[in-house]
XYZ file of C-alpha atoms in Angstrom:
611
model
C -4.547 62.416 -1.783
C -5.095 58.845 -2.931
C -5.949 56.038 -0.534
C -2.475 54.524 -0.668
C -0.685 57.738 0.368
C -3.369 58.391 2.999
C -2.800 54.971 4.501
C 0.942 55.559 4.484
C 0.473 58.912 6.238
C -1.700 57.392 8.923
C 0.871 54.670 9.532
C 3.724 57.153 9.907
C 1.734 59.251 12.388
C 0.819 56.270 14.617
C 2.101 56.891 18.168
C 2.321 53.135 18.941
C 5.650 51.444 18.148
C 5.538 47.938 16.577
C 5.864 44.920 18.863
C 7.729 41.646 18.363
C 6.413 38.192 19.193
C 7.625 36.690 22.453
C 8.378 32.994 22.133
C 7.841 30.618 25.055
C 10.687 28.187 24.345
C 9.346 25.472 26.642
C 5.970 25.660 24.910
C 7.674 25.554 21.522
C 9.745 22.520 22.502
C 6.577 20.807 23.721
C 4.967 21.561 20.345
C 7.959 20.094 18.532
C 8.098 16.934 20.605
C 4.364 16.183 20.620
C 3.221 17.400 17.200
C 6.066 17.968 14.720
C 8.456 15.127 15.445
C 7.375 11.506 15.738
C 10.030 10.621 18.312
C 12.763 12.264 20.418
C 15.302 10.287 18.358
C 15.201 12.989 15.643
C 17.440 15.157 17.824
C 20.417 13.105 16.632
C 19.430 13.471 13.003
C 19.305 17.243 13.504
C 22.782 17.266 15.038
C 24.149 15.154 12.202
C 22.458 17.420 9.659
C 24.003 20.520 11.203
C 27.458 18.915 11.207
C 27.190 17.645 7.622
C 25.879 21.019 6.416
C 28.797 22.765 8.078
C 31.305 20.447 6.375
C 29.505 20.925 3.025
C 29.669 24.711 3.428
C 33.399 24.663 4.179
C 34.183 22.334 1.281
C 32.366 24.659 -1.109
C 35.213 27.132 -0.546
C 37.952 24.655 0.436
C 37.515 21.401 -1.548
C 40.409 19.779 0.338
C 39.146 20.718 3.816
C 38.809 17.814 6.281
C 35.352 16.201 6.403
C 34.989 14.689 9.874
C 32.081 14.309 12.280
C 32.706 12.734 15.691
C 30.152 11.790 18.362
C 31.093 11.006 21.955
C 28.447 9.934 24.474
C 29.290 9.580 28.171
C 28.006 10.482 31.655
C 24.539 11.583 30.528
C 25.866 13.955 27.920
C 26.754 14.018 24.229
C 29.513 15.835 22.337
C 29.330 16.272 18.553
C 32.390 17.683 16.765
C 32.674 18.648 13.114
C 35.397 20.094 10.896
C 32.937 22.359 9.158
C 32.744 26.036 8.297
C 32.231 27.205 11.882
C 30.622 30.401 13.172
C 31.667 33.891 14.158
C 30.024 35.790 17.008
C 27.872 37.604 14.449
C 26.804 34.266 12.923
C 25.828 33.007 16.349
C 23.510 35.950 16.956
C 22.037 35.609 13.481
C 21.571 31.852 13.408
C 21.031 30.759 16.994
C 19.350 33.653 18.753
C 16.565 34.022 16.175
C 14.121 31.141 15.971
C 13.498 30.107 12.371
C 16.552 31.805 10.834
C 18.193 29.412 8.386
C 21.892 29.004 7.886
C 21.065 28.815 4.203
C 20.437 32.564 4.240
C 23.662 33.469 5.971
C 25.996 35.668 3.951
C 28.930 33.699 2.590
C 27.131 30.344 2.744
C 24.806 30.934 -0.199
C 26.937 29.033 -2.709
C 26.629 25.826 -0.658
C 22.868 26.055 -0.409
C 22.017 23.096 -2.649
C 24.040 20.751 -0.465
C 22.331 21.631 2.829
C 20.044 19.239 4.641
C 18.464 21.334 7.377
C 18.302 24.591 9.299
C 20.929 25.152 11.954
C 18.832 27.132 14.424
C 15.763 24.903 14.267
C 18.018 21.844 14.335
C 19.546 22.890 17.644
C 16.145 23.842 19.010
C 15.007 20.248 18.420
C 17.764 19.098 20.773
C 15.841 20.607 23.697
C 13.489 17.649 23.296
C 16.153 15.583 25.141
C 18.491 18.239 26.594
C 18.116 20.828 29.328
C 21.301 22.667 28.265
C 23.046 23.108 24.916
C 26.553 24.513 24.603
C 28.060 25.348 21.221
C 31.754 26.191 20.762
C 32.705 27.239 17.225
C 35.501 28.794 15.183
C 34.963 30.174 11.711
C 36.931 28.877 8.722
C 35.838 31.860 6.623
C 37.115 34.434 9.116
C 40.303 32.826 10.486
C 41.159 35.870 12.619
C 37.846 35.752 14.479
C 38.144 34.251 17.973
C 36.207 31.115 18.947
C 32.727 31.833 20.222
C 30.630 30.041 22.831
C 26.818 29.997 22.865
C 25.100 28.403 25.851
C 21.323 28.038 26.092
C 18.879 26.509 28.571
C 15.403 25.129 27.996
C 13.853 28.135 29.774
C 14.796 30.293 26.781
C 17.821 32.044 28.281
C 21.206 32.038 26.539
C 24.647 33.620 26.782
C 27.251 34.381 24.125
C 30.945 35.032 24.763
C 34.225 34.856 22.895
C 36.989 32.482 23.981
C 40.757 32.565 23.774
C 42.102 31.157 20.505
C 43.699 28.220 22.304
C 40.243 26.985 23.377
C 39.640 25.863 19.771
C 42.637 26.180 17.482
C 41.014 24.546 14.399
C 37.888 25.699 12.504
C 34.704 23.796 13.152
C 31.981 23.400 15.751
C 31.420 21.306 18.862
C 27.953 20.890 20.343
C 27.553 19.685 23.943
C 24.218 18.371 25.207
C 23.289 17.824 28.843
C 20.340 15.450 29.265
C 17.109 16.700 30.760
C 15.377 14.719 33.496
C 14.017 11.432 32.173
C 15.827 11.686 28.821
C 19.290 10.343 29.714
C 18.588 7.090 27.888
C 18.468 8.984 24.568
C 22.054 10.134 25.124
C 23.446 6.737 26.168
C 26.377 5.407 24.088
C 24.369 2.403 22.812
C 21.394 4.516 21.749
C 23.595 7.192 20.116
C 25.511 4.519 18.187
C 22.290 2.845 16.981
C 20.657 6.126 15.939
C 23.790 7.423 14.227
C 24.140 4.207 12.229
C 20.459 4.288 11.292
C 20.362 7.935 10.242
C 23.851 8.383 8.835
C 25.049 5.157 7.227
C 24.952 6.693 3.721
C 26.419 10.123 4.579
C 29.307 11.116 2.287
C 31.725 12.074 5.091
C 33.714 10.276 7.776
C 31.218 9.981 10.658
C 32.220 8.070 13.788
C 30.785 7.317 17.216
C 33.859 7.007 19.402
C 36.249 5.044 17.186
C 33.548 3.180 15.284
C 32.869 4.377 11.770
C 29.112 4.371 11.091
C 29.131 5.409 7.424
C 29.074 2.456 5.033
C 29.748 3.612 1.471
C 29.241 2.925 -1.300
C 25.623 1.964 -0.739
C 24.906 -1.771 -1.165
C 23.230 -1.171 -4.539
C 26.234 0.817 -5.842
C 28.993 -1.621 -4.851
C 30.832 -3.744 -7.415
C 30.207 -7.502 -7.185
C 31.949 -10.423 -8.891
C 28.725 -11.659 -10.511
C 24.978 -10.953 -10.709
C 24.319 -13.935 -8.434
C 26.720 -12.569 -5.798
C 25.036 -9.190 -6.016
C 21.603 -10.778 -5.598
C 22.750 -12.605 -2.471
C 24.318 -9.442 -1.005
C 21.183 -7.389 -1.619
C 19.011 -10.135 -0.120
C 21.174 -9.988 3.017
C 20.859 -6.185 3.069
C 17.058 -6.464 2.782
C 16.913 -8.940 5.655
C 19.009 -6.654 7.867
C 16.909 -3.611 6.937
C 13.350 -4.919 6.636
C 13.469 -8.361 8.276
C 12.557 -10.494 5.241
C 14.401 -12.282 2.436
C 13.072 -10.877 -0.865
C 11.871 -12.832 -3.869
C 13.951 -10.491 -6.014
C 15.489 -7.025 -6.077
C 14.839 -4.260 -8.621
C 17.348 -1.473 -9.294
C 15.858 2.012 -8.999
C 18.168 4.302 -10.954
C 16.675 7.625 -12.076
C 19.666 9.947 -12.716
C 17.500 12.850 -13.911
C 15.768 12.910 -10.509
C 18.935 12.155 -8.568
C 17.512 8.864 -7.269
C 19.480 5.669 -6.634
C 18.276 2.667 -4.697
C 16.637 -0.725 -4.803
C 13.129 -2.171 -4.468
C 12.785 -5.509 -2.682
C 9.943 -7.825 -3.698
C 7.985 -9.109 -0.705
C 8.065 -12.904 -0.275
C 4.411 -13.171 0.758
C 1.151 -11.704 -0.487
C -0.185 -8.468 0.995
C -3.486 -6.657 0.621
C -3.616 -3.940 -2.054
C -5.184 -1.707 0.586
C -2.082 -2.008 2.761
C 0.195 0.876 1.825
C 3.834 -0.193 1.692
C 6.307 2.010 3.570
C 9.748 2.820 2.230
C 13.097 4.142 3.506
C 14.181 7.398 1.908
C 17.575 9.039 2.398
C 18.027 12.686 1.474
C 21.635 13.390 0.407
C 22.663 10.358 2.455
C 20.705 11.222 5.617
C 17.758 8.987 6.485
C 14.658 11.124 6.064
C 11.966 8.559 6.867
C 11.351 4.833 7.041
C 7.619 5.318 6.489
C 7.358 7.066 3.103
C 4.017 5.957 1.644
C 3.557 8.044 -1.490
C 6.822 7.069 -3.181
C 5.426 4.439 -5.595
C 2.205 4.032 -7.605
C -0.612 2.334 -5.689
C -0.336 -0.829 -7.778
C 3.268 -1.447 -6.669
C 2.238 -2.574 -3.171
C 4.352 -5.738 -3.460
C 7.754 -4.037 -2.979
C 9.606 -2.211 -0.221
C 12.131 0.424 -1.316
C 15.266 1.960 0.087
C 16.788 4.828 -1.858
C 18.833 7.998 -1.712
C 17.779 11.215 -3.443
C 18.950 14.790 -3.715
C 15.869 16.206 -5.443
C 12.815 15.408 -3.309
C 11.599 17.973 -0.790
C 11.059 17.056 2.868
C 8.136 18.362 4.919
C 8.647 20.729 7.862
C 9.400 17.854 10.252
C 11.756 16.343 7.638
C 10.176 12.970 8.361
C 8.153 12.586 5.147
C 8.103 13.805 1.547
C 6.404 16.920 0.243
C 3.808 16.122 -2.415
C 4.781 18.171 -5.464
C 5.479 17.783 -9.187
C 8.961 16.402 -8.532
C 7.630 13.625 -6.311
C 4.938 12.832 -8.891
C 7.602 12.576 -11.625
C 9.805 10.359 -9.433
C 6.795 8.155 -8.600
C 6.091 7.656 -12.303
C 9.753 6.948 -13.066
C 10.068 4.374 -10.265
C 6.828 2.741 -11.408
C 8.300 2.485 -14.906
C 11.396 0.747 -13.485
C 9.217 -1.881 -11.785
C 7.125 -2.286 -14.950
C 10.327 -2.810 -16.981
C 11.494 -5.438 -14.508
C 8.244 -7.359 -14.985
C 8.537 -7.125 -18.766
C 12.121 -8.371 -18.577
C 11.089 -11.376 -16.498
C 8.349 -12.233 -18.996
C 10.858 -12.062 -21.852
C 13.806 -13.840 -20.302
C 13.145 -15.535 -16.966
C 9.756 -17.282 -16.923
C 10.612 -19.366 -13.840
C 11.237 -16.305 -11.681
C 8.161 -14.628 -13.150
C 6.013 -17.661 -12.289
C 7.370 -17.659 -8.727
C 6.560 -13.950 -8.452
C 3.050 -14.268 -9.875
C 2.269 -17.198 -7.582
C 2.495 -14.677 -4.741
C 1.715 -11.257 -6.243
C -0.561 -11.818 -9.242
C -3.071 -9.406 -7.691
C -0.642 -6.483 -7.948
C 0.126 -7.229 -11.579
C -3.584 -7.545 -12.363
C -4.145 -4.150 -10.750
C -1.510 -2.663 -13.062
C -2.640 -4.552 -16.172
C -6.257 -3.331 -16.022
C -5.040 0.248 -16.641
C -2.063 -0.580 -18.846
C -2.730 -2.276 -22.180
C 0.952 -2.985 -22.792
C 1.288 -4.687 -19.423
C -1.863 -6.750 -20.006
C -0.524 -7.813 -23.403
C 2.823 -8.763 -21.838
C 1.328 -10.599 -18.880
C -1.518 -12.286 -20.779
C 0.307 -15.608 -21.131
C 1.259 -15.603 -17.445
C -1.514 -14.248 -15.230
C -3.473 -17.120 -13.624
C -7.281 -17.288 -13.660
C -9.653 -19.855 -12.196
C -11.462 -21.589 -15.070
C -13.485 -24.741 -15.696
C -10.299 -26.100 -17.354
C -8.224 -25.457 -14.220
C -5.795 -22.606 -13.464
C -5.019 -21.074 -16.860
C -3.960 -17.798 -18.399
C -6.539 -15.934 -20.453
C -4.367 -16.457 -23.522
C -4.416 -20.235 -23.169
C -8.123 -20.288 -22.296
C -8.997 -18.169 -25.346
C -7.054 -20.553 -27.580
C -9.204 -23.457 -26.307
C -12.632 -21.819 -26.442
C -14.207 -19.759 -29.252
C -16.178 -17.754 -26.662
C -14.665 -16.717 -23.328
C -17.629 -17.009 -20.977
C -17.209 -15.511 -17.516
C -19.177 -14.862 -14.360
C -18.948 -11.656 -12.354
C -19.176 -13.274 -8.912
C -17.649 -16.315 -7.292
C -21.158 -17.472 -6.329
C -22.291 -17.491 -9.936
C -19.199 -19.408 -10.960
C -19.703 -22.061 -8.269
C -23.326 -22.311 -9.383
C -22.752 -23.005 -13.066
C -19.147 -24.185 -13.480
C -19.665 -27.964 -13.007
C -22.684 -28.101 -15.327
C -21.194 -25.776 -17.945
C -17.978 -27.763 -17.978
C -19.884 -31.021 -18.496
C -21.649 -29.459 -21.485
C -18.351 -28.306 -22.996
C -18.876 -24.624 -22.136
C -15.683 -23.038 -20.814
C -16.151 -20.502 -17.999
C -13.722 -18.112 -16.291
C -14.350 -17.063 -12.694
C -14.401 -13.266 -12.842
C -15.489 -12.864 -9.249
C -12.041 -12.170 -7.799
C -10.531 -8.697 -7.543
C -9.834 -7.113 -10.974
C -10.610 -10.329 -12.924
C -13.852 -9.189 -14.613
C -12.207 -5.963 -15.795
C -9.284 -7.870 -17.288
C -11.512 -10.415 -19.037
C -13.613 -7.632 -20.583
C -10.404 -5.880 -21.720
C -9.251 -9.037 -23.513
C -10.590 -8.106 -27.003
C -8.588 -4.845 -26.895
C -5.266 -6.669 -26.639
C -6.316 -9.869 -28.456
C -8.419 -8.759 -31.434
C -11.057 -11.215 -32.549
C -11.633 -12.676 -29.085
C -15.311 -12.998 -28.149
C -16.088 -12.372 -24.474
C -19.552 -12.980 -23.032
C -20.965 -12.925 -19.536
C -22.484 -16.285 -18.653
C -26.049 -16.053 -17.353
C -28.802 -18.516 -16.504
C -30.281 -18.353 -20.008
C -26.947 -19.256 -21.611
C -26.481 -22.265 -19.338
C -30.050 -23.465 -19.863
C -29.669 -23.118 -23.627
C -26.719 -25.524 -23.549
C -28.722 -28.189 -21.700
C -30.553 -30.797 -23.761
C -34.309 -30.487 -24.036
C -36.463 -33.484 -23.044
C -38.617 -35.220 -25.647
C -42.055 -33.501 -25.699
C -43.877 -36.778 -25.036
C -41.757 -37.486 -21.941
C -42.222 -33.959 -20.610
C -45.977 -34.192 -21.261
C -46.121 -37.407 -19.222
C -44.581 -35.529 -16.295
C -46.829 -32.463 -16.624
C -48.732 -33.234 -13.411
C -45.526 -33.588 -11.413
C -44.065 -30.380 -12.928
C -47.249 -28.424 -12.205
C -47.164 -29.471 -8.519
C -43.477 -28.615 -8.274
C -43.993 -25.185 -9.887
C -46.856 -24.400 -7.560
C -44.651 -25.247 -4.575
C -41.756 -22.989 -5.603
C -43.753 -20.123 -7.120
C -43.985 -18.261 -3.746
C -40.188 -18.334 -3.626
C -39.921 -16.639 -7.020
C -38.528 -19.752 -8.684
C -39.639 -21.570 -11.833
C -39.161 -25.325 -12.494
C -37.891 -26.629 -15.857
C -36.929 -30.117 -17.042
C -33.704 -30.743 -18.980
C -31.283 -33.593 -19.640
C -27.653 -32.883 -18.767
C -24.427 -34.266 -17.361
C -23.132 -35.138 -14.858
C -25.869 -37.665 -14.080
C -25.096 -37.407 -10.362
C -26.568 -33.880 -10.190
C -30.342 -34.211 -9.669
C -31.161 -30.479 -9.826
C -29.470 -27.205 -10.653
C -30.443 -23.807 -9.241
C -29.868 -21.021 -11.764
C -30.373 -17.314 -11.447
C -28.542 -14.120 -12.312
C -28.091 -10.778 -10.608
C -31.265 -9.374 -12.208
C -33.293 -12.269 -10.812
C -31.723 -11.845 -7.367
C -32.436 -8.111 -7.400
C -36.056 -8.767 -8.326
C -36.304 -11.381 -5.584
C -34.872 -8.960 -3.011
C -37.294 -6.256 -4.203
C -40.272 -8.584 -3.882
C -39.243 -9.595 -0.351
C -38.842 -5.956 0.661
C -42.256 -5.164 -0.843
C -43.863 -7.844 1.299
C -42.383 -6.380 4.489
C -42.965 -2.717 3.621
C -45.817 -0.395 4.573
C -48.332 0.720 1.936
C -46.373 3.753 0.720
C -43.033 1.992 0.458
C -44.684 -1.123 -1.019
C -46.188 1.066 -3.727
C -42.788 2.559 -4.547
C -41.145 -0.876 -4.661
C -44.024 -2.203 -6.751
C -43.445 0.542 -9.306
C -39.830 -0.644 -9.618
C -40.912 -4.155 -10.594
C -39.156 -5.070 -13.799
C -39.299 -7.802 -16.372
C -36.240 -9.516 -14.897
C -36.168 -13.306 -15.355
C -37.003 -15.430 -12.348
C -34.658 -17.939 -10.804
C -35.169 -21.480 -12.021
C -34.712 -24.978 -10.645
C -33.536 -27.193 -13.511
C -34.384 -30.857 -12.900
C -32.095 -33.416 -14.525
C -34.245 -35.928 -16.421
C -31.232 -38.276 -16.686
C -30.899 -38.571 -12.914
C -32.502 -41.769 -11.470
C -33.781 -39.937 -8.382
C -35.637 -37.376 -10.504
C -37.217 -40.184 -12.528
C -38.478 -41.843 -9.314
C -39.782 -38.572 -7.862
C -41.482 -37.825 -11.182
C -43.538 -40.994 -10.801
C -44.971 -39.947 -7.425
C -48.713 -39.381 -7.330
C -49.091 -37.718 -3.914
C -49.066 -33.888 -4.441
C -47.986 -33.283 -0.823
C -45.068 -35.682 -1.181
C -44.147 -34.101 -4.542
C -44.078 -30.710 -2.788
C -41.828 -31.975 -0.002
C -39.495 -33.645 -2.510
C -39.373 -30.462 -4.622
C -38.454 -28.361 -1.576
C -35.704 -30.853 -0.745
C -34.302 -30.679 -4.289
C -34.473 -26.868 -4.178
C -32.599 -26.722 -0.861
C -29.973 -29.213 -2.006
C -29.406 -27.220 -5.215
C -28.925 -24.014 -3.177
C -26.360 -25.744 -0.970
C -24.551 -27.132 -4.023
C -24.343 -23.640 -5.501
C -22.834 -22.403 -2.186
C -25.350 -19.586 -2.107
C -26.037 -17.785 1.182
C -29.407 -18.931 2.511
C -32.192 -16.454 3.214
C -34.373 -17.046 6.300
C -37.126 -18.369 3.977
C -34.657 -20.824 2.435
C -33.520 -22.086 5.845
C -37.132 -22.541 6.933
C -37.845 -24.466 3.709
C -34.892 -26.798 4.302
C -36.041 -27.552 7.852
C -39.601 -28.099 6.695
C -38.544 -30.447 3.891
C -36.255 -32.433 6.183
C -38.995 -32.904 8.784
C -41.499 -33.734 6.042
C -39.271 -36.455 4.611
C -38.694 -37.916 8.074
C -42.425 -38.008 8.724
C -43.059 -39.615 5.336
C -40.350 -42.237 5.901
C -41.647 -42.985 9.398
C -45.221 -43.134 8.115
C -44.210 -45.473 5.320
C -42.160 -47.616 7.725
C -45.253 -48.211 9.903
C -46.992 -49.760 7.001
C -49.673 -47.053 6.609
């Protein structure tokens, strides 16, 4: 006997009958309300889903059947009527008495499966979040001879089923009655029911009313005919304001027929952080699924808010967000392509609107362009960059300068920009988000462009050297100045440059700063750690203080003969150059500035006393 037949034999001889799980309904409702659903308001969505599914099922067999859903709220209760397929007594036992059984699996309803939104049994179960009693009265359209059936359930898990006389419900369809549980009456109030029904069901394809007020509003705003594009733009802007609370810069049609997606993306009127994930409103077959869908668009499209309807995306178990699968990934790519096409269209035909958009959201476009060569090529004439020639596009800057010099940090740009500009060297500030990556990608989309990172050596090379005889005459002064700044890891050089008003320029690069930080850490470290840091010492260039030989103050300081006064003056020039470069000051730098200031005061006071 093989192991499989042996196992089968043992199973058949087992004296213990199988058991079924016992469900604590109150515990299950607590789980639903605290962990599955974000708010009790979803009860109304579930009721609407059940009603719409029932109408869809009936129309699959009877295309001309009435398609009505009516909600009536009064006296702490709610009544929801539909003209749908209805239920027989057998259906009631199958669908309502067994937790988790889906109406999609019911015999006779299979052909309508693709049009269903939810699960009838679980949908009613969710109503216990706000109700202590649920009563369902239904008559089947598929079995006209079957009598109406009534199912009544309480939140303790008990229920009763009975048939009713035919006169109790002459027409096919279902009516659900809810009686509010303690503390939940507000969720069943007429005002709340009307608001929720309008929010969840405004795009449903059937006639849905609360009392006499129709809450469906079709066609959707993006599908309605308008007299002109301008009229449509105004109408969509009004829709955006009603829905999201802002007036958009523009609206982008999101039409992806293959994925069954129709909707619109609204461009935010103010800048937002790329790290802030935009949330979108997604309707599934007309029913609002969520207003907080985050994964609908590519990360770079953080400057729009979407509202759309789809019949292809899958909801999660709570039906309050989207299931991450291949379909959602394909839709995300397709919607991203729509937004990319909109940008390309603006660049080709509406530069004023594009400029207004980029003034607010250039960061989002830069984020896209660094990964998309076509987008970078399209946006090259439009994306703004901070340069020594003012706010320019990279295209215009590259036309002006044979070499596109750039810095990787804002600090470096502030440090060298004024001097480089005066020497005719154009510099782009690459310190802002994405800018360095885009500048380095420039040769790929603009062949022949030369891009170079600007460092201290490049700047110094563009400064004029001083005549050897003049520098030799100042050798004593330069030696004293170098000795003063050597402990700070800074060299002193003499050059002639414009503007004349700048007495000294502090230049370094990241390698010099790293070496400086390593040396400081080595000084503070114990023997073992100091040895490790010492072994990391590289041949990185030191920072340098470039003195401007054309500046009158430097000429006067250069004529000083007192070494102590030269040292104090050098420290003052060093501190002033750091401040001009807008560099963060280290504790040693702050102490130097204080020392130099006090030293100059003492010297001035000493000189004023005639000593």
